[in-house]
Amino acid sequence: MRRRDFLSASVVLAAAGVCPDWGAPAKMTKNIVDYGARAGGKKLSTEAIHRAIADVSQDGGGTVLVPAGTFLTGRVELLSNVTLYLESGATLLGSQSLNDYEGSGAGDHERHLIFARNTEAVGIAGPGRIDGQGPSFWELSDKLPKPQDQQWAAVASHKLKPKQSGHPSPMIYFMNCRSVRIQDVRLENSPGWTLHAFNCDDVNIQGISIDNPIDGPNTDGIDLTGCQNVTVSNCSIHTGDDAICLKSDNRYGAEPRLVSNVKVTNCSLTTCCNGFKVGTSSEGGVENIAFSNSVVYSPDVPDPERVISGVALEVIDGGWIDGVEVTGIQMQRTRSPIFIRLGSRKSPQDPLHQGLRNVSFTDIHATDVLMPSCISGLPGMEVQNVTFTNLHTSNVLASRAEWVGRSIPEKPSAYPEVWMFGMLPASGMYARHVRGLHLSGVDFSAPAGEARPALILDDVSNAEIARLSSTPVNGSMPVVQLIGCRDVQILNSASPRGTKVYLEVAGSNSSGIALSGDDLSGARKAFETSDGAAPGAVTWSGENAVPK
């Protein structure tokens, strides 16, 4: 390195107070202004940025510095061993002309503001901003508004759509890269997906903020497709589509790559879609995922602007999810806390692995929700081994008579969303076609007058429910309803006072239902059987006897 370059790098890095090379000795730093970039946001600086990137990469790597000021740019392609650093007060402003985003080469047919392909040790850092000017690429959509009584199923960002002429998306795209680092930067007004890593290894996203309009169409926050060994931490995301989404597909025709070893922690997520989501694209596998110590919330806004599901796990394209741990999540004003769906929109590429299994939720607290949590597989294709420990949800939407006792369609190939079945006939949780369900320390709260059961299990086997509590059920419905269930234990639970019947077991194929150690003195009736269920399908040894 020339002495002048070394001194320039030292001064810049000392002033910035960071080392954009992630702990390595400071390398070459090039300022885009020295290559002809001009602040003001009027003249394109694309070529100046490209020349700075090329020089840094060719000289062994280092930092391309974007100083304070607003710099208009089209598509920028990062190279190996280059960190794009935006210092405080710096803004990269995306061009409003689609012609400024054109790329070339296989797998490069989309338009992006920042793009990297087949690179190593590449990243974006600094306290500055990247603004994609998204609203300039949108127009009003032709979707009809939902009726007033179905606003819980409306989405604010459906009012708009990308212009037919096109839009840059993803705004930032890393494809087939290794050692990707994105830190501290603020990403705003994305025209489409904000940050997408595709088939990347060793990805670290730390301390970034994403701020898109709540009505921004298709403005996912962070998308991870086919990525392995990823950490997302200390991020804040406010957007109009899924906040963080893991996917398994390959739009370029090859077999989808396994998504594995992904940790998301200490994040704050708000959107009018889903908070933390796996799917919808699910042709391949997703394994070893952890989501922890985070907040998923909506401000006090109209229903269409609320988070749909705090956590959504969806396999509908023949792939699989195996091993997801969700721990320490605070949810506020989500429409539903948790949505798990195994469907069949596409045939499996790997039938032996297809499915959704081995999922655990611990210490989940959801307040001011509108819909119950939902777990739904298909007949003969069950969700397997789902555990909830210390789950507390508070539903605030007043019950309606037409929701009670509804028959729920299967919809095997429908797009998965918690409202896909309509409003569910349970207030706390509805689970259907599940094998291996464990609930421990679960509390479901609903408004006074709630007439739906707190918990409904339909075609569920090998289930254990321990320390279940709920508010009373108003009317003739039970607190817990089991339909065609086998081998279900309800342990050490208590009936709320004023309940007519605690447990209803329905269906001639029901068997092996056991109540043990439960205090059901608050109910007039411990249990009843219906719809062909044999009285002997239920055994009970309770602490406080009440008539059957």
Coordinates of C-alpha atoms in Angstrom, one line a residue:
M1 CA 0.0 0.0 0.0
R2 CA 1.3 3.5 -0.9
R3 CA 2.0 5.7 2.1
R4 CA -0.6 8.3 1.0
D5 CA -3.3 5.6 0.8
F6 CA -2.3 4.3 4.2
L7 CA -2.5 7.7 5.8
S8 CA -5.8 8.5 4.1
A9 CA -7.3 5.2 5.4
S10 CA -6.0 5.8 8.9
V11 CA -7.5 9.3 9.1
V12 CA -10.9 8.2 7.7
L13 CA -11.2 5.1 9.9
A14 CA -10.2 7.0 13.0
A15 CA -12.7 9.7 12.3
A16 CA -15.5 7.1 11.7
G17 CA -14.6 5.2 14.9
V18 CA -15.0 1.8 13.2
C19 CA -13.1 -0.8 11.3
P20 CA -15.2 -1.8 8.3
D21 CA -13.0 -4.8 7.7
W22 CA -14.6 -6.5 10.8
G23 CA -11.6 -6.6 13.1
A24 CA -8.9 -7.0 10.4
P25 CA -6.1 -4.5 10.0
A26 CA -7.2 -1.3 8.2
K27 CA -6.7 -1.7 4.4
M28 CA -7.1 0.7 1.5
T29 CA -9.8 3.3 1.7
K30 CA -11.1 5.2 -1.4
N31 CA -13.4 8.2 -1.2
I32 CA -16.0 8.3 -4.0
V33 CA -15.6 12.0 -4.2
D34 CA -12.1 11.5 -5.4
Y35 CA -13.5 9.6 -8.4
G36 CA -15.9 12.3 -9.4
A37 CA -19.0 11.7 -7.3
R38 CA -20.8 14.9 -6.4
A39 CA -23.2 15.4 -3.5
G40 CA -26.6 17.1 -4.0
G41 CA -28.7 14.2 -5.3
K42 CA -29.0 15.5 -8.9
K43 CA -26.1 14.0 -10.8
L44 CA -25.5 10.3 -11.1
S45 CA -22.5 9.0 -9.2
T46 CA -22.7 5.4 -10.4
E47 CA -19.6 5.3 -12.5
A48 CA -17.5 7.1 -9.8
I49 CA -18.6 4.5 -7.2
H50 CA -17.8 1.6 -9.6
R51 CA -14.3 3.0 -10.3
A52 CA -13.6 3.2 -6.5
I53 CA -14.9 -0.3 -6.0
A54 CA -12.7 -1.7 -8.8
D55 CA -9.6 0.0 -7.5
V56 CA -10.0 -1.2 -3.9
S57 CA -10.7 -4.8 -5.1
Q58 CA -7.8 -4.9 -7.5
D59 CA -5.4 -3.6 -4.8
G60 CA -6.3 -6.4 -2.4
G61 CA -9.4 -5.1 -0.7
G62 CA -10.5 -2.4 1.7
T63 CA -13.2 0.3 2.0
V64 CA -15.1 2.5 -0.4
L65 CA -16.1 5.5 1.5
V66 CA -19.4 7.5 0.9
P67 CA -18.9 10.8 2.8
A68 CA -21.6 13.0 4.2
G69 CA -23.9 14.3 1.5
T70 CA -26.6 12.9 -0.8
F71 CA -25.3 10.9 -3.8
L72 CA -27.7 9.8 -6.6
T73 CA -26.9 6.4 -8.1
G74 CA -28.1 3.6 -10.2
R75 CA -27.1 0.0 -9.9
V76 CA -23.8 -0.5 -7.9
E77 CA -22.0 -3.9 -8.1
L78 CA -19.8 -4.8 -5.1
L79 CA -16.7 -7.0 -5.6
S80 CA -14.8 -9.3 -3.3
N81 CA -12.9 -7.9 -0.3
V82 CA -14.8 -4.5 -0.5
T83 CA -16.8 -2.9 2.2
L84 CA -19.1 0.0 1.2
Y85 CA -19.0 2.4 4.1
L86 CA -21.5 5.2 4.5
E87 CA -20.4 7.7 7.1
S88 CA -22.7 9.8 9.3
G89 CA -24.8 12.1 7.1
A90 CA -24.2 10.1 4.0
T91 CA -27.1 9.0 1.7
L92 CA -27.0 6.8 -1.3
L93 CA -30.2 7.8 -3.2
G94 CA -31.6 5.4 -5.7
S95 CA -32.3 6.7 -9.2
Q96 CA -36.0 7.1 -10.2
S97 CA -35.1 5.8 -13.7
L98 CA -35.3 2.1 -14.3
N99 CA -32.7 2.4 -17.0
D100 CA -30.1 3.1 -14.3
Y101 CA -30.6 -0.4 -12.7
E102 CA -29.9 -2.6 -15.7
G103 CA -27.5 -5.5 -15.2
S104 CA -26.2 -8.3 -17.5
G105 CA -25.3 -12.0 -17.2
A106 CA -27.0 -15.2 -16.2
G107 CA -29.1 -14.9 -13.0
D108 CA -28.9 -11.1 -13.2
H109 CA -32.1 -10.2 -15.0
E110 CA -33.5 -8.2 -12.1
R111 CA -32.9 -4.6 -11.2
H112 CA -31.1 -3.8 -8.0
L113 CA -29.6 -0.8 -6.3
I114 CA -26.7 -2.7 -4.8
F115 CA -25.7 -6.1 -6.1
A116 CA -23.0 -8.7 -5.4
R117 CA -22.5 -12.0 -7.1
N118 CA -20.0 -14.8 -6.4
T119 CA -18.0 -12.6 -4.0
E120 CA -16.2 -13.2 -0.7
A121 CA -15.6 -10.8 2.2
V122 CA -18.1 -8.2 1.0
G123 CA -20.3 -5.9 2.9
I124 CA -22.0 -2.6 3.7
A125 CA -21.5 -0.7 6.9
G126 CA -21.7 2.7 8.6
P127 CA -24.3 5.0 10.1
G128 CA -25.4 6.4 6.8
R129 CA -28.5 5.8 4.7
I130 CA -29.5 4.0 1.5
D131 CA -32.8 5.4 0.2
G132 CA -34.5 3.5 -2.7
Q133 CA -37.2 6.2 -3.4
G134 CA -39.7 3.4 -3.5
P135 CA -43.0 5.4 -3.7
S136 CA -41.9 6.6 -7.2
F137 CA -42.2 3.0 -8.5
W138 CA -45.7 2.3 -7.1
E139 CA -49.3 2.9 -8.2
L140 CA -52.8 2.2 -6.9
S141 CA -53.8 -1.5 -7.1
D142 CA -57.1 -2.9 -8.4
K143 CA -57.7 -5.0 -5.3
L144 CA -61.2 -4.5 -3.8
P145 CA -61.3 -3.4 -0.2
K146 CA -62.4 -5.8 2.5
P147 CA -65.9 -5.3 4.1
Q148 CA -65.8 -3.3 7.3
D149 CA -66.5 -6.4 9.4
Q150 CA -63.5 -8.2 7.9
Q151 CA -60.8 -5.6 8.4
W152 CA -58.9 -8.2 10.5
A153 CA -58.1 -9.9 7.1
A154 CA -57.2 -6.7 5.2
V155 CA -53.6 -5.6 4.4
A156 CA -52.6 -2.0 4.2
S157 CA -50.0 -2.6 1.5
H158 CA -52.5 -4.2 -0.9
K159 CA -53.8 -0.7 -1.7
L160 CA -50.7 -0.2 -3.9
K161 CA -48.8 -2.3 -6.4
P162 CA -45.5 -1.9 -8.4
K163 CA -45.9 0.0 -11.6
Q164 CA -46.3 -2.2 -14.7
S165 CA -43.1 -0.7 -16.1
G166 CA -41.2 -2.4 -13.3
H167 CA -39.3 -1.6 -10.1
P168 CA -35.9 -2.3 -8.6
S169 CA -36.2 -5.4 -6.4
P170 CA -34.5 -6.6 -4.3
M171 CA -33.0 -3.2 -3.5
I172 CA -29.9 -4.9 -2.1
Y173 CA -29.1 -8.4 -3.4
F174 CA -26.2 -10.7 -2.5
M175 CA -26.1 -13.9 -4.7
N176 CA -23.8 -16.9 -4.1
C177 CA -21.6 -14.9 -1.7
R178 CA -19.4 -15.9 1.2
S179 CA -18.6 -13.8 4.3
V180 CA -21.2 -11.1 3.9
R181 CA -21.3 -8.4 6.6
I182 CA -24.0 -5.7 6.8
Q183 CA -23.8 -3.5 9.9
D184 CA -25.4 -0.4 11.3
V185 CA -26.6 1.1 8.0
R186 CA -30.1 2.5 7.6
L187 CA -32.2 1.2 4.6
E188 CA -35.2 3.2 3.6
N189 CA -38.0 3.4 1.0
S190 CA -37.2 0.2 -0.8
P191 CA -39.1 -0.2 -4.1
G192 CA -39.5 -3.9 -3.4
W193 CA -37.7 -6.4 -1.2
T194 CA -35.2 -4.5 0.8
L195 CA -32.3 -6.9 1.6
H196 CA -32.1 -10.4 0.0
A197 CA -29.3 -12.9 0.4
F198 CA -29.5 -15.9 -2.0
N199 CA -27.4 -19.0 -1.5
C200 CA -25.0 -17.2 0.7
D201 CA -22.7 -18.6 3.5
D202 CA -21.5 -16.9 6.6
V203 CA -23.8 -13.9 6.7
N204 CA -23.8 -11.4 9.6
I205 CA -26.4 -8.7 9.7
Q206 CA -26.1 -6.5 12.7
G207 CA -27.6 -3.3 14.0
I208 CA -29.3 -2.2 10.8
S209 CA -32.6 -0.4 10.6
I210 CA -35.1 -0.8 7.8
D211 CA -37.8 1.8 7.4
N212 CA -40.3 1.4 4.6
P213 CA -43.8 2.8 4.3
I214 CA -46.4 0.6 5.9
D215 CA -48.3 0.6 2.6
G216 CA -45.3 -0.2 0.6
P217 CA -46.1 -3.3 -1.6
N218 CA -43.9 -6.3 -1.5
T219 CA -41.3 -4.5 0.7
D220 CA -40.0 -7.4 2.7
G221 CA -37.4 -6.4 5.2
I222 CA -34.8 -9.2 5.2
D223 CA -35.1 -12.3 3.0
L224 CA -32.8 -15.3 3.3
T225 CA -33.1 -17.9 0.6
G226 CA -30.9 -21.0 0.5
C227 CA -28.5 -19.4 3.1
Q228 CA -26.4 -21.2 5.7
N229 CA -24.7 -20.0 8.9
V230 CA -26.5 -16.7 9.3
T231 CA -26.8 -14.3 12.3
V232 CA -29.2 -11.4 12.3
S233 CA -29.0 -9.4 15.5
N234 CA -30.0 -6.0 17.0
C235 CA -32.0 -5.0 14.0
S236 CA -35.1 -2.7 13.7
I237 CA -37.5 -3.3 10.9
H238 CA -40.6 -1.3 10.0
T239 CA -42.1 -2.3 6.6
G240 CA -45.1 -3.2 4.5
D241 CA -44.4 -6.9 3.9
D242 CA -42.8 -9.8 5.9
A243 CA -40.2 -8.3 8.2
I244 CA -37.8 -11.3 8.2
C245 CA -38.5 -14.2 5.9
L246 CA -36.6 -17.5 5.3
K247 CA -37.3 -19.2 1.9
S248 CA -36.2 -22.4 0.2
D249 CA -36.5 -22.2 -3.6
N250 CA -34.4 -21.5 -6.6
R251 CA -35.7 -19.1 -9.2
Y252 CA -32.8 -20.0 -11.5
G253 CA -33.9 -23.6 -12.1
A254 CA -31.4 -25.6 -10.0
E255 CA -32.4 -27.6 -6.9
P256 CA -33.1 -25.5 -3.9
R257 CA -30.3 -25.2 -1.4
L258 CA -30.9 -26.2 2.3
V259 CA -31.5 -23.2 4.6
S260 CA -29.7 -24.0 7.9
N261 CA -28.1 -22.7 11.0
V262 CA -29.9 -19.3 11.1
K263 CA -30.0 -17.3 14.3
V264 CA -32.2 -14.2 14.7
T265 CA -32.0 -12.4 18.0
N266 CA -32.6 -9.0 19.7
C267 CA -34.7 -7.6 16.9
S268 CA -37.7 -5.3 16.8
L269 CA -40.2 -6.0 14.0
T270 CA -43.3 -4.3 12.8
T271 CA -45.2 -4.6 9.6
C272 CA -48.7 -5.1 8.1
C273 CA -47.7 -8.7 7.2
N274 CA -45.8 -11.4 9.1
G275 CA -43.1 -10.7 11.7
F276 CA -40.8 -13.7 11.5
K277 CA -41.7 -16.1 8.7
V278 CA -40.4 -19.3 7.2
G279 CA -42.0 -19.8 3.8
T280 CA -44.1 -19.2 1.7
S281 CA -41.6 -20.5 -0.9
S282 CA -40.8 -23.9 0.5
E283 CA -39.5 -26.3 -2.2
G284 CA -36.4 -27.4 -0.3
G285 CA -35.4 -27.8 3.4
V286 CA -35.1 -25.5 6.4
E287 CA -33.3 -26.8 9.4
N288 CA -31.8 -25.5 12.7
I289 CA -33.4 -22.1 13.0
A290 CA -33.5 -20.0 16.2
F291 CA -35.6 -16.8 16.8
S292 CA -35.1 -15.3 20.2
N293 CA -35.3 -12.3 22.6
S294 CA -37.2 -10.1 20.2
V295 CA -40.3 -7.9 19.9
V296 CA -43.0 -8.2 17.2
Y297 CA -45.5 -5.4 17.5
S298 CA -47.9 -3.0 15.9
P299 CA -48.6 0.5 17.2
D300 CA -52.2 1.4 18.0
V301 CA -53.2 1.4 14.3
P302 CA -56.2 0.3 12.2
D303 CA -56.5 -3.5 11.8
P304 CA -55.1 -3.6 8.2
E305 CA -51.8 -2.1 9.5
R306 CA -51.3 -4.7 12.2
V307 CA -48.8 -7.6 12.0
I308 CA -50.7 -10.6 10.6
S309 CA -48.8 -13.4 12.6
G310 CA -46.0 -12.8 14.9
V311 CA -44.4 -16.1 13.8
A312 CA -45.5 -18.0 10.7
L313 CA -44.0 -21.3 9.7
E314 CA -45.3 -22.5 6.3
V315 CA -44.5 -25.5 4.1
I316 CA -46.7 -25.8 1.1
D317 CA -44.4 -26.5 -1.9
G318 CA -43.2 -30.0 -1.0
G319 CA -40.2 -29.0 1.2
W320 CA -39.6 -29.4 4.9
I321 CA -39.0 -27.5 8.1
D322 CA -37.1 -29.6 10.7
G323 CA -35.9 -27.8 13.9
V324 CA -37.1 -24.4 14.8
E325 CA -36.7 -22.9 18.3
V326 CA -38.6 -19.7 19.2
T327 CA -37.8 -18.3 22.6
G328 CA -38.5 -15.1 24.6
I329 CA -40.8 -13.2 22.1
Q330 CA -43.0 -10.3 23.2
M331 CA -45.9 -9.6 20.8
Q332 CA -48.2 -6.7 20.9
R333 CA -51.2 -6.1 18.7
T334 CA -50.5 -8.9 16.2
R335 CA -53.6 -10.3 14.6
S336 CA -52.5 -13.8 15.5
P337 CA -49.5 -14.9 17.6
I338 CA -48.5 -18.1 15.8
F339 CA -49.4 -19.6 12.5
I340 CA -48.1 -23.1 11.4
R341 CA -49.3 -24.5 8.1
L342 CA -48.4 -27.7 6.2
G343 CA -50.1 -27.7 2.8
S344 CA -49.7 -29.1 -0.7
R345 CA -49.5 -26.3 -3.4
K346 CA -46.7 -28.2 -5.2
S347 CA -45.5 -31.8 -5.3
P348 CA -42.4 -32.7 -3.2
Q349 CA -39.0 -32.9 -4.8
D350 CA -37.9 -35.1 -1.8
P351 CA -40.9 -37.0 -0.5
L352 CA -38.8 -38.7 2.3
H353 CA -38.1 -35.3 4.0
Q354 CA -41.3 -33.5 3.2
G355 CA -43.1 -32.1 6.3
L356 CA -43.1 -29.7 9.2
R357 CA -41.7 -31.0 12.5
N358 CA -39.7 -30.5 15.6
V359 CA -40.8 -26.9 16.5
S360 CA -40.7 -25.4 20.0
F361 CA -42.0 -22.1 21.4
T362 CA -40.9 -21.0 24.9
D363 CA -41.8 -17.8 26.8
I364 CA -44.1 -16.2 24.3
H365 CA -46.3 -13.4 25.6
A366 CA -48.9 -11.9 23.1
T367 CA -51.2 -9.1 24.1
D368 CA -54.1 -7.4 22.2
V369 CA -54.5 -10.1 19.6
L370 CA -57.5 -10.6 17.2
M371 CA -57.2 -14.2 16.1
P372 CA -56.2 -17.5 17.7
S373 CA -52.9 -19.2 17.0
C374 CA -53.4 -21.9 14.4
I375 CA -51.5 -25.2 13.6
S376 CA -52.9 -27.0 10.5
G377 CA -51.7 -29.9 8.5
L378 CA -53.7 -32.1 6.1
P379 CA -55.3 -35.5 6.5
G380 CA -52.5 -38.1 6.4
M381 CA -49.9 -35.3 6.3
E382 CA -49.6 -34.1 9.9
V383 CA -47.5 -31.4 11.5
Q384 CA -45.3 -33.3 13.9
N385 CA -43.8 -32.6 17.3
V386 CA -44.8 -29.1 18.3
T387 CA -44.1 -27.8 21.8
F388 CA -45.3 -24.7 23.6
T389 CA -44.0 -23.8 27.1
N390 CA -45.1 -20.7 28.9
L391 CA -47.4 -19.3 26.2
H392 CA -49.7 -16.4 27.2
T393 CA -52.1 -14.8 24.7
S394 CA -54.8 -12.3 25.2
N395 CA -57.5 -12.0 22.5
V396 CA -59.4 -8.7 22.5
L397 CA -61.8 -9.2 19.6
A398 CA -65.4 -9.7 20.7
S399 CA -66.9 -13.1 19.8
R400 CA -69.6 -13.4 17.1
A401 CA -72.3 -16.0 17.0
E402 CA -71.4 -17.1 13.4
W403 CA -67.8 -18.0 14.5
V404 CA -69.0 -20.6 17.0
G405 CA -68.9 -24.2 15.9
R406 CA -67.9 -23.3 12.3
S407 CA -66.9 -26.2 10.0
I408 CA -63.4 -25.5 8.6
P409 CA -62.4 -26.3 5.0
E410 CA -59.1 -28.0 4.3
K411 CA -57.9 -25.8 1.4
P412 CA -54.8 -27.9 0.7
S413 CA -53.3 -25.7 -2.0
A414 CA -54.4 -22.2 -0.9
Y415 CA -52.0 -19.5 -0.1
P416 CA -51.1 -19.8 3.6
E417 CA -52.2 -17.0 5.9
V418 CA -53.9 -17.2 9.3
W419 CA -57.2 -16.0 7.9
M420 CA -57.2 -18.6 5.1
F421 CA -60.0 -20.6 6.8
G422 CA -62.0 -17.6 7.9
M423 CA -62.3 -16.7 11.6
L424 CA -61.6 -19.8 13.5
P425 CA -64.0 -21.4 16.0
A426 CA -61.5 -21.2 18.9
S427 CA -60.4 -18.1 20.8
G428 CA -56.9 -19.2 21.9
M429 CA -55.6 -22.0 19.7
Y430 CA -56.9 -24.2 16.9
A431 CA -54.8 -27.3 15.9
R432 CA -55.8 -29.8 13.2
H433 CA -53.9 -32.8 11.8
V434 CA -51.1 -32.7 14.3
R435 CA -49.1 -35.7 15.7
G436 CA -47.2 -34.9 18.9
L437 CA -48.4 -31.6 20.4
H438 CA -47.2 -30.5 23.9
L439 CA -48.7 -27.5 25.8
S440 CA -47.3 -26.6 29.2
G441 CA -48.0 -23.5 31.2
V442 CA -50.4 -22.1 28.6
D443 CA -52.8 -19.3 29.3
F444 CA -55.6 -18.1 27.0
S445 CA -57.5 -14.9 27.8
A446 CA -60.6 -13.6 25.9
P447 CA -63.1 -10.8 26.4
A448 CA -66.2 -11.3 28.6
G449 CA -68.9 -13.0 26.5
E450 CA -66.5 -15.2 24.5
A451 CA -68.5 -18.1 23.3
R452 CA -65.9 -20.2 21.5
P453 CA -63.7 -22.8 23.2
A454 CA -60.3 -21.6 24.3
L455 CA -58.6 -24.6 22.7
I456 CA -59.8 -26.9 19.8
L457 CA -57.8 -30.0 18.7
D458 CA -59.1 -31.8 15.6
D459 CA -57.5 -35.0 14.4
V460 CA -54.6 -34.6 16.9
S461 CA -52.8 -37.6 18.4
N462 CA -50.1 -38.0 21.1
A463 CA -50.8 -34.7 22.8
E464 CA -50.1 -33.6 26.3
I465 CA -51.7 -30.5 27.8
A466 CA -50.4 -29.4 31.2
R467 CA -51.2 -26.4 33.4
L468 CA -53.7 -24.9 31.0
S469 CA -55.7 -21.9 32.1
S470 CA -58.3 -19.7 30.4
T471 CA -61.1 -17.2 30.9
P472 CA -64.6 -18.6 31.0
V473 CA -66.6 -19.7 28.0
N474 CA -70.0 -18.1 27.7
G475 CA -72.8 -20.4 26.5
S476 CA -72.9 -24.1 25.8
M477 CA -69.4 -24.7 24.3
P478 CA -66.6 -26.3 26.3
V479 CA -63.3 -24.8 27.3
V480 CA -61.5 -27.6 25.5
Q481 CA -62.9 -29.4 22.5
L482 CA -61.3 -32.6 21.1
I483 CA -62.6 -33.8 17.7
G484 CA -61.4 -37.2 16.5
C485 CA -58.4 -37.1 18.8
R486 CA -56.3 -40.0 20.1
D487 CA -54.1 -40.4 23.1
V488 CA -54.5 -36.9 24.6
Q489 CA -53.7 -36.1 28.3
I490 CA -54.9 -33.1 30.1
L491 CA -52.9 -32.7 33.3
N492 CA -52.9 -30.3 36.3
S493 CA -55.2 -27.8 34.6
A494 CA -58.1 -25.8 36.1
S495 CA -61.5 -24.9 34.8
P496 CA -62.5 -21.3 35.0
R497 CA -65.5 -20.6 37.2
G498 CA -68.9 -20.4 35.5
T499 CA -68.1 -22.9 32.7
K500 CA -70.9 -25.2 31.7
V501 CA -68.6 -28.0 30.5
Y502 CA -64.8 -28.2 30.6
L503 CA -64.1 -30.8 28.0
E504 CA -66.0 -32.1 25.0
V505 CA -64.8 -35.2 23.1
A506 CA -66.5 -35.7 19.7
G507 CA -66.2 -38.3 17.0
S508 CA -66.4 -42.1 17.0
N509 CA -62.7 -42.4 16.4
S510 CA -61.8 -40.6 19.6
S511 CA -59.9 -42.7 22.1
G512 CA -57.3 -42.6 24.9
I513 CA -58.4 -39.2 26.4
A514 CA -57.3 -38.8 30.0
L515 CA -57.9 -36.1 32.6
S516 CA -55.5 -36.3 35.5
G517 CA -54.9 -34.1 38.5
D518 CA -57.2 -31.4 37.2
D519 CA -59.2 -29.0 39.3
L520 CA -62.5 -28.8 37.4
S521 CA -64.6 -27.5 40.3
G522 CA -65.3 -24.3 38.4
A523 CA -67.3 -26.3 35.8
R524 CA -70.8 -27.7 36.2
K525 CA -69.7 -30.7 34.1
A526 CA -66.2 -32.2 33.8
F527 CA -66.6 -33.6 30.3
E528 CA -69.2 -34.9 27.8
T529 CA -69.0 -37.0 24.7
S530 CA -70.8 -36.3 21.4
D531 CA -71.0 -37.2 17.7
G532 CA -70.5 -40.9 18.3
A533 CA -67.7 -40.7 20.8
A534 CA -67.9 -43.6 23.3
P535 CA -68.2 -42.6 27.0
G536 CA -65.2 -44.9 27.6
A537 CA -63.0 -42.8 25.4
V538 CA -62.4 -40.5 28.4
T539 CA -60.9 -41.4 31.8
W540 CA -60.7 -38.9 34.7
S541 CA -59.0 -38.8 38.0
G542 CA -59.6 -35.3 39.3
E543 CA -58.8 -33.3 42.5
N544 CA -62.4 -32.0 42.8
A545 CA -65.2 -34.2 41.5
V546 CA -68.0 -32.7 39.6
P547 CA -70.8 -34.6 37.8
K548 CA -69.9 -36.0 34.4

